[in-house]
CSV table of C-alpha atoms and ligand atoms in Angstrom, one decimal:
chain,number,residue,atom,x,y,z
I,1,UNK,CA,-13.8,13.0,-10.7
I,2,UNK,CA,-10.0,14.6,-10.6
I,3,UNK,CA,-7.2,12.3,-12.0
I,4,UNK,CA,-4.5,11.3,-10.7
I,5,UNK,CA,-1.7,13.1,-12.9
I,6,UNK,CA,1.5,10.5,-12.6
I,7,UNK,CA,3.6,12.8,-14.5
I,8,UNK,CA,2.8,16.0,-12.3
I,9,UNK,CA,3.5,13.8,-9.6
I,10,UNK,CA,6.6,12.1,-10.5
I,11,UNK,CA,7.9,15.8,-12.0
I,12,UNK,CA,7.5,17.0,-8.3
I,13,UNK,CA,8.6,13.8,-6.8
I,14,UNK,CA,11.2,14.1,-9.8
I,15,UNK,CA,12.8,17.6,-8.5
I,16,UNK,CA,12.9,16.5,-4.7
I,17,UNK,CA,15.3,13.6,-5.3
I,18,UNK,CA,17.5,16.0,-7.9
I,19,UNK,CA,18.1,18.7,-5.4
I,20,UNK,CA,19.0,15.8,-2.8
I,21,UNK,CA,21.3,14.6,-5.2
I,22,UNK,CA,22.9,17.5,-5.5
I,23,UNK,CA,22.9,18.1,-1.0
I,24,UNK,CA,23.9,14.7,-1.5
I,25,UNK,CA,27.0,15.8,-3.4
I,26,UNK,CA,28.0,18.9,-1.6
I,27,UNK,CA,28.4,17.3,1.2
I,28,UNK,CA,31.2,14.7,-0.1
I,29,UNK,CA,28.5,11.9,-1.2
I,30,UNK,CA,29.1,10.5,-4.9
I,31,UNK,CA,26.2,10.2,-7.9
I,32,UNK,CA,23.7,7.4,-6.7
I,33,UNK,CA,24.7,4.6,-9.3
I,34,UNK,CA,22.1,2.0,-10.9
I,35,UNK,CA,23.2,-1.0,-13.1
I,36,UNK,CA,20.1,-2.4,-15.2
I,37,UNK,CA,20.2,-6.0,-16.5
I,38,UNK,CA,18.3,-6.3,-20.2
I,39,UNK,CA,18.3,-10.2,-21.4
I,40,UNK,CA,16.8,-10.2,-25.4
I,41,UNK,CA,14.9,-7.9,-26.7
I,42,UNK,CA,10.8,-7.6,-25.7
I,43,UNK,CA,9.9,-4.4,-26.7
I,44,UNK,CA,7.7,-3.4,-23.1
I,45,UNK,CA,11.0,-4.3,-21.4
I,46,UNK,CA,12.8,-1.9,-23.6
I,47,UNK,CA,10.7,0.7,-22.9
I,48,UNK,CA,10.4,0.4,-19.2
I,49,UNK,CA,14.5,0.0,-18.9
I,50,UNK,CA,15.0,2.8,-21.4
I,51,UNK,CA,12.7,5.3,-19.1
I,52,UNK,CA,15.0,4.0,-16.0
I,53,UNK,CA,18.3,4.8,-17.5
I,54,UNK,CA,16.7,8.7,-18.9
I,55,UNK,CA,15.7,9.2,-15.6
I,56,UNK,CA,19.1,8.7,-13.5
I,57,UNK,CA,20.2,11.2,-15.8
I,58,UNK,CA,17.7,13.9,-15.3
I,59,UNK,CA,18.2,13.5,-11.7
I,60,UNK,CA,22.1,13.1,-12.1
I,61,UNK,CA,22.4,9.1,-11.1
I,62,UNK,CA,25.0,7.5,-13.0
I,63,UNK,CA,23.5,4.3,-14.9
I,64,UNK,CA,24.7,1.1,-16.7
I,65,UNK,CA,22.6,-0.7,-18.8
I,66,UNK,CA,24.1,-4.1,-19.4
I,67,UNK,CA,22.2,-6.3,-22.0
I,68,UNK,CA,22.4,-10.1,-23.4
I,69,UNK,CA,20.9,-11.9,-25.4
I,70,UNK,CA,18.1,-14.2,-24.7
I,71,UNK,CA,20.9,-17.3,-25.1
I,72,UNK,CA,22.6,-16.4,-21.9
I,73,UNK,CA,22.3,-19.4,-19.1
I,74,UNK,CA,21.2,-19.1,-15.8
I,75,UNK,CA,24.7,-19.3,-14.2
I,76,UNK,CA,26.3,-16.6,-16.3
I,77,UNK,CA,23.3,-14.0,-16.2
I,78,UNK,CA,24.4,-15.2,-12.1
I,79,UNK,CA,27.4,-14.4,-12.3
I,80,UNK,CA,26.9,-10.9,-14.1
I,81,UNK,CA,25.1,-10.1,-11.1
I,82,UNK,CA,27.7,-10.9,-8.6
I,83,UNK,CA,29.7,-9.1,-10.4
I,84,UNK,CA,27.4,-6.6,-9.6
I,85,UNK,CA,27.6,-7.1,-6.2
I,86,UNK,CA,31.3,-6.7,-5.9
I,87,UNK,CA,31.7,-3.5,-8.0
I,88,UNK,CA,31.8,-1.0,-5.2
I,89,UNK,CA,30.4,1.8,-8.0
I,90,UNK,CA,27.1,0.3,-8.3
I,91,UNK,CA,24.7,1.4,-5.4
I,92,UNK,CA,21.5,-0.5,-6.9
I,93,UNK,CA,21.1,-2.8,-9.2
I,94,UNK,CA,18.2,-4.0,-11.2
I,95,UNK,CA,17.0,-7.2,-13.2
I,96,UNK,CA,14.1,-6.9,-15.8
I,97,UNK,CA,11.7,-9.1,-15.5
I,98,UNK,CA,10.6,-10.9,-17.3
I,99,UNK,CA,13.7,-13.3,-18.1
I,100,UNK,CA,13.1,-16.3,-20.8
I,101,UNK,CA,11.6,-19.5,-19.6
I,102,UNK,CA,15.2,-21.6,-19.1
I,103,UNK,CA,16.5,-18.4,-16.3
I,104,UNK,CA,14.6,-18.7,-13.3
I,105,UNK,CA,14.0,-15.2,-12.2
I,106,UNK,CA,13.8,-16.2,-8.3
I,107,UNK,CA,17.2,-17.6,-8.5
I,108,UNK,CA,18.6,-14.4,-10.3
I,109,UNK,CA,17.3,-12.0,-7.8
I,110,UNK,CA,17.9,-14.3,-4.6
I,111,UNK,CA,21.9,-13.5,-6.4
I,112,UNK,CA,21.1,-9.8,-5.8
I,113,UNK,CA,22.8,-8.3,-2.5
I,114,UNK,CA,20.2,-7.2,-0.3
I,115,UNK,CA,21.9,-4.0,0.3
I,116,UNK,CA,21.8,-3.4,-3.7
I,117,UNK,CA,17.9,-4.2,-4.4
I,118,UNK,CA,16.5,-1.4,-5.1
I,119,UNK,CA,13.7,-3.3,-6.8
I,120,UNK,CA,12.6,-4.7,-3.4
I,121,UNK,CA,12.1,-8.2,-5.1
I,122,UNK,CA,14.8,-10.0,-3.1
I,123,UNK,CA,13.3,-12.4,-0.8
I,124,UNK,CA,14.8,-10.2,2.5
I,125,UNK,CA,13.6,-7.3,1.4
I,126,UNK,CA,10.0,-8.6,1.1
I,127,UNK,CA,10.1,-10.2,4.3
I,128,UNK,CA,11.2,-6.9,5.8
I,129,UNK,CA,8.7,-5.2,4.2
I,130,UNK,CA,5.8,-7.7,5.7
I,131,UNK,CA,7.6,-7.5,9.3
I,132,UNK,CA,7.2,-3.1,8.3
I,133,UNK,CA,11.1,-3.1,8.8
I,134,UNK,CA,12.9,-0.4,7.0
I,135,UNK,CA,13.9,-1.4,3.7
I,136,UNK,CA,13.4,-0.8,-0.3
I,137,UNK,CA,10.3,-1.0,-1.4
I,138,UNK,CA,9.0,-2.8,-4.5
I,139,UNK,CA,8.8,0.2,-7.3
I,140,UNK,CA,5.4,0.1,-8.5
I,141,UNK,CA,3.4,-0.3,-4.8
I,142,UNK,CA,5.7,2.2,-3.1
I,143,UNK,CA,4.9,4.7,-6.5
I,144,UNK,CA,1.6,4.2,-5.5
I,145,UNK,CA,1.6,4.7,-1.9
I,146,UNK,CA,4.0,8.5,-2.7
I,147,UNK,CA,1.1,9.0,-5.1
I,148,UNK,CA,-2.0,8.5,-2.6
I,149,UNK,CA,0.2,10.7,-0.3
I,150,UNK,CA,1.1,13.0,-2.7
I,151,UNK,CA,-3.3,13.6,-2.9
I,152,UNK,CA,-3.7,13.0,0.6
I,153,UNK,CA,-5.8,10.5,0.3
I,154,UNK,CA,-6.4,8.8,3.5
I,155,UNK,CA,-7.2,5.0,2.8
I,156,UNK,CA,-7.2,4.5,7.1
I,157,UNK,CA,-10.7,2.3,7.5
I,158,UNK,CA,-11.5,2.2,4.2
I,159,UNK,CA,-12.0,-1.5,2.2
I,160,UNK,CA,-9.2,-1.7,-0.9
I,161,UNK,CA,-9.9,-4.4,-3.4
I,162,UNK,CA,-6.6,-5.4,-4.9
I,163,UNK,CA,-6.8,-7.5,-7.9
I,164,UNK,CA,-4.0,-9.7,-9.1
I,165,UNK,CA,-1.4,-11.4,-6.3
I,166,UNK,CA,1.5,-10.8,-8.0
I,167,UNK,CA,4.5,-10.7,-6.0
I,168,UNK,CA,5.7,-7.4,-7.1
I,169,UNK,CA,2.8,-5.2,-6.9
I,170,UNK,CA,-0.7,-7.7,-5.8
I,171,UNK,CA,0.9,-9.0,-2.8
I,172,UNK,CA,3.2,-6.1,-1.2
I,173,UNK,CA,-0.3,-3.7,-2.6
I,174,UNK,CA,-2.3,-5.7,0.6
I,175,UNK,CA,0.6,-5.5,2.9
I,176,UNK,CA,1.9,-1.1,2.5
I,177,UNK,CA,-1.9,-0.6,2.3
I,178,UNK,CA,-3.1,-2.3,5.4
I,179,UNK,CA,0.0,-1.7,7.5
I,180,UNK,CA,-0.2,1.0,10.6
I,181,UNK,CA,1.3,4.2,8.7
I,182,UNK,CA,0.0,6.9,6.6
I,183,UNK,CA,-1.3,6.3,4.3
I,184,UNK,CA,-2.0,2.7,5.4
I,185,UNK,CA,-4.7,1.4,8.3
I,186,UNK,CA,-6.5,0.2,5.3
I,187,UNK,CA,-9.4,-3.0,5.4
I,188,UNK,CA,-8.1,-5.0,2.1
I,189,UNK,CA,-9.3,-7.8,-0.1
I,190,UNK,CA,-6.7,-9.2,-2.2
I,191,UNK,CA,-8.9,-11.0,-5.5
I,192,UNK,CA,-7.5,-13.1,-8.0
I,193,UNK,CA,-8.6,-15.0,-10.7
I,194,UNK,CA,-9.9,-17.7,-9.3
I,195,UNK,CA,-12.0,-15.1,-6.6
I,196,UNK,CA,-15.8,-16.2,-6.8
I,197,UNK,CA,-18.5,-12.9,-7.7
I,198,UNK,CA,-15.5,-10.5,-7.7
I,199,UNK,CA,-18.0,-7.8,-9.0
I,200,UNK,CA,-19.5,-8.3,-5.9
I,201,UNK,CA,-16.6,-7.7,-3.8
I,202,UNK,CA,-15.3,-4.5,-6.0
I,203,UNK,CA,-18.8,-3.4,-5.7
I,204,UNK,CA,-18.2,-2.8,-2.0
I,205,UNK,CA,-14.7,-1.3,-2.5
I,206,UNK,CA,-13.9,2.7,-1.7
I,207,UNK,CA,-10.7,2.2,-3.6
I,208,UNK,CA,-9.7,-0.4,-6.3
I,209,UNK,CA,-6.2,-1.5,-7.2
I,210,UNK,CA,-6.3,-3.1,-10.3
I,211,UNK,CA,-3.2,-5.1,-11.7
I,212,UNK,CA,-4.3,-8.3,-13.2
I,213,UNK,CA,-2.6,-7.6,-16.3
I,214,UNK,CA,-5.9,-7.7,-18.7
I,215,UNK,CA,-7.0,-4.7,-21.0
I,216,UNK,CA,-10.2,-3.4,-19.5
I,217,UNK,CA,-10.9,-5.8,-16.7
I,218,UNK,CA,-13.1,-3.6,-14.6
I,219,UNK,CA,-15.7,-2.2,-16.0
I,220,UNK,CA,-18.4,0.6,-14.9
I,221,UNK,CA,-21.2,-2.2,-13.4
I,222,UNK,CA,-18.2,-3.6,-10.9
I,223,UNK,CA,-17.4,-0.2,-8.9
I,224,UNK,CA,-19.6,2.0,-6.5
I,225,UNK,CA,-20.0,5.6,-7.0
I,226,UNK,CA,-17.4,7.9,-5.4
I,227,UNK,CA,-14.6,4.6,-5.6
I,228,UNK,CA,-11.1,5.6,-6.3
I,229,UNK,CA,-9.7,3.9,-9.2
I,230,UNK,CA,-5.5,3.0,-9.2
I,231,UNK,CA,-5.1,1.0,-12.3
I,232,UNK,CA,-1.6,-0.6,-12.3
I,233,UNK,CA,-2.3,-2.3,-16.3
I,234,UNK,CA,0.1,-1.5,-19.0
I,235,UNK,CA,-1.7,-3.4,-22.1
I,236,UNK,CA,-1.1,-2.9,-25.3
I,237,UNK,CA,-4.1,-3.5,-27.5
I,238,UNK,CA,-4.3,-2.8,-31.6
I,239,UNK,CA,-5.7,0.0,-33.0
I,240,UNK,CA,-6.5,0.6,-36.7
I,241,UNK,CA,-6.4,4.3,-36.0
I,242,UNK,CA,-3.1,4.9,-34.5
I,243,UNK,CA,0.0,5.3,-36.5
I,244,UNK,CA,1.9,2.7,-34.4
I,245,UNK,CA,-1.4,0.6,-35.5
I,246,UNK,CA,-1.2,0.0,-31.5
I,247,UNK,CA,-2.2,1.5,-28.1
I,248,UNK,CA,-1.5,1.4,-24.6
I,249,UNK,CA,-4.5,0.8,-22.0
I,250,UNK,CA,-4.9,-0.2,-18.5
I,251,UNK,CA,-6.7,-3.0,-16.8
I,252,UNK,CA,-9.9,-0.8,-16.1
I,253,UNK,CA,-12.1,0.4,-18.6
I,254,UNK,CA,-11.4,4.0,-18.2
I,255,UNK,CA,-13.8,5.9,-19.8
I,256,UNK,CA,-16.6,3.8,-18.2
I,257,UNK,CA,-15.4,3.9,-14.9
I,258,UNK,CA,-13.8,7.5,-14.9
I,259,UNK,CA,-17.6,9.1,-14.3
I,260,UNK,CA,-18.4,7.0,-11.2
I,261,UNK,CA,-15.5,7.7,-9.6
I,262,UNK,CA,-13.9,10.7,-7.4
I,263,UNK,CA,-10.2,9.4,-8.2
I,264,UNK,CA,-9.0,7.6,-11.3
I,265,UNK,CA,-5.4,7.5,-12.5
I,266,UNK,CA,-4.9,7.2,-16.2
I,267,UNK,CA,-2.7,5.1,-18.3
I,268,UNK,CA,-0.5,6.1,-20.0
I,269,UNK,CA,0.9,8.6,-17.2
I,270,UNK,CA,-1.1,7.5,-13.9
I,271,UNK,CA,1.2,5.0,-11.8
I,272,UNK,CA,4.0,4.3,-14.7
I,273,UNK,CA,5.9,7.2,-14.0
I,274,UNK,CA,5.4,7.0,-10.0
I,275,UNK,CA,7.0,3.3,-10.5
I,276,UNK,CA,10.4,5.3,-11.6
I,277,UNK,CA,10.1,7.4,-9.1
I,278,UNK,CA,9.9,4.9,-6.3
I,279,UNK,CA,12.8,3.2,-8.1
I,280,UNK,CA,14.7,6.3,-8.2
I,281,UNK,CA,14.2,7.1,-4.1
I,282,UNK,CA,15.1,3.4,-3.7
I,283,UNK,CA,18.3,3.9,-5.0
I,284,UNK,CA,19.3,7.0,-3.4
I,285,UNK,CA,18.4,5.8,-0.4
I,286,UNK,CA,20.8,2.7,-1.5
I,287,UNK,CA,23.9,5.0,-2.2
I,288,UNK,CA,22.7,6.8,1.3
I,289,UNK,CA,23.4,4.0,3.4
I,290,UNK,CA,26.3,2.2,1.3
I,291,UNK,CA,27.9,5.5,2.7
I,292,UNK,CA,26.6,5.0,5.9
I,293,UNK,CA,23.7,7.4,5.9
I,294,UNK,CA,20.9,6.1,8.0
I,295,UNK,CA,17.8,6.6,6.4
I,296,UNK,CA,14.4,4.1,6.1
I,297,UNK,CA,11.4,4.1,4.3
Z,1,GUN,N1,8.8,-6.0,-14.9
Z,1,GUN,C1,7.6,-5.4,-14.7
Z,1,GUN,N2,7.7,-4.5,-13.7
Z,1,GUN,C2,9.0,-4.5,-13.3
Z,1,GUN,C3,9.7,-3.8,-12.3
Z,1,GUN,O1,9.1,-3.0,-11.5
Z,1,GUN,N3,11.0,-4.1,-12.1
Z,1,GUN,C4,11.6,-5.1,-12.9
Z,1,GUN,N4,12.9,-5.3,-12.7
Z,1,GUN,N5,11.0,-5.7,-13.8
Z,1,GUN,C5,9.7,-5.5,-14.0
């Protein structure tokens, strides 16, 4: 069994992007720029935005976090993003989802220019993604796909269970994994919760990608021997021992599942941190082309 070590990734990953920052900028080019969008106060948002602004400035991005509160209507949390849009600084811009039940989060990002979506939730950029047109890629899948890379592990011919249909990481998952590109070329099952004898199916799978968003959802009677293991959960679950009286886990039991397989990434530090890093390349590659820089995914 190795792991799959997300921080030693995204450190690599991590100094790559800082040393094009700085090409970037001795050639003329200006700090990539991200504006972050926080509405209330739910502490996994926090967290998750707070690690996206510390990381534009280890890799010298400028960054704006703006944040409301949870009152803000639909139209004015619109209109912030147009605003956005407009401001000619901003190379990327990001909503955190989620957003409180009276915003309708599809209507805030179809407000995001395309050009600006480093998220890769706009409803263009998905639709490039399944015609495999350039374009940015949601965070978390494209982490995952610089991480398999970043292992070389080839997933061409081999069956992937996804599980969960989200559409920011379930859905694109089946789509960068099956397309014709490496690594890609895989043969993939996208489960759910309504899938009948999913333990069957994940039985049969060489690698697993779980993100159904439930503590310890796969367990070691559901995978094969030699399966690798990408376990997208971030759960927090309570736990009398901890200080914080709380800790994190992922959506597959790890320490079952760790021994049967021959790759397993961890949580914390397995695909969190490769999720920044695919944000962070997104929005280079944002202030790239803003300047008229060709350059794809
Ligand atoms: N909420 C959970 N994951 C994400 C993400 O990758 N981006 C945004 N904006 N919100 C999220």
């Amino acid at each position: 069994m190795e792991k799959l070590d997300g921080n030693l990734v995204s450190a690599h990953i991590k100094e790559q992007i800082k040393q094009e920052v700085i090409d970037w900028q001795e050639k003329g080019g200006k700090k990539p720029h991200l504006a972050a969008i926080l509405v209330g106060n739910n502490p996994a948002s926090e967290a998750y935005v707070g690690h996206k602004v510390k990381s534009c400035a280890e890799l010298g991005f400028e960054s704006t976090l703006l944040r409301f509160t949870p009152d803000i209507t639909e139209e004015q949390l619109i209109n912030e993003v147009k605003k956005l849009n407009d401001n000619d600084d901003v190379d990327g811009i990001l909503v955190q989802l989620p957003l409180p039940d009276h915003i309708s989060g599809d209507a805030v990002i179809l407000a995001i220019d395309p050009s600006k979506d480093v998220d890769g939730f706009h409803p263009i950029s998905q639709g490039k993604m399944m015609l495999g047109q350039p374009t940015f890629l949601p965070a978390t899948p494209y982490g995952i796909m610089l991480m398999l890379d970043h292992y070389n592990i080839d997933v061409a011919g081999k069956h992937c269970v996804v599980i969960g249909r989200s559409n920011i990481v379930g859905t694109p998952m089946t789509i960068l994994l099956s397309r014709n590109t490496k690594p890609g070329n895989a043969t993939v099952t996208l489960t759910h919760s309504r899938t009948k004898n999913l333990a069957e199916i994940t039985r049969t799978a060489d690698v697993i990608v779980a993100a159904i968003g439930k503590p310890g959802f796969v367990t070691a009677d559901m995978v094969k021997d030699g399966v690798i293991i990408i376990d997208v959960g971030i759960n927090r679950i309570s736990d009398a021992t901890k200080k914080s009286g709380s800790r994190l886990v992922g959506d597959v039991d790890y320490e079952g599942c760790a021994p049967h397989s021959s790759f397993i990434t961890p949580v914390p530090g397995g695909v969190g941190p490769m999720t920044i890093c695919g944000l962070m390349k997104n929005t280079l590659l944002a202030a790239m082309q803003k300047a008229g820089e060709i350059v794809g995914n």
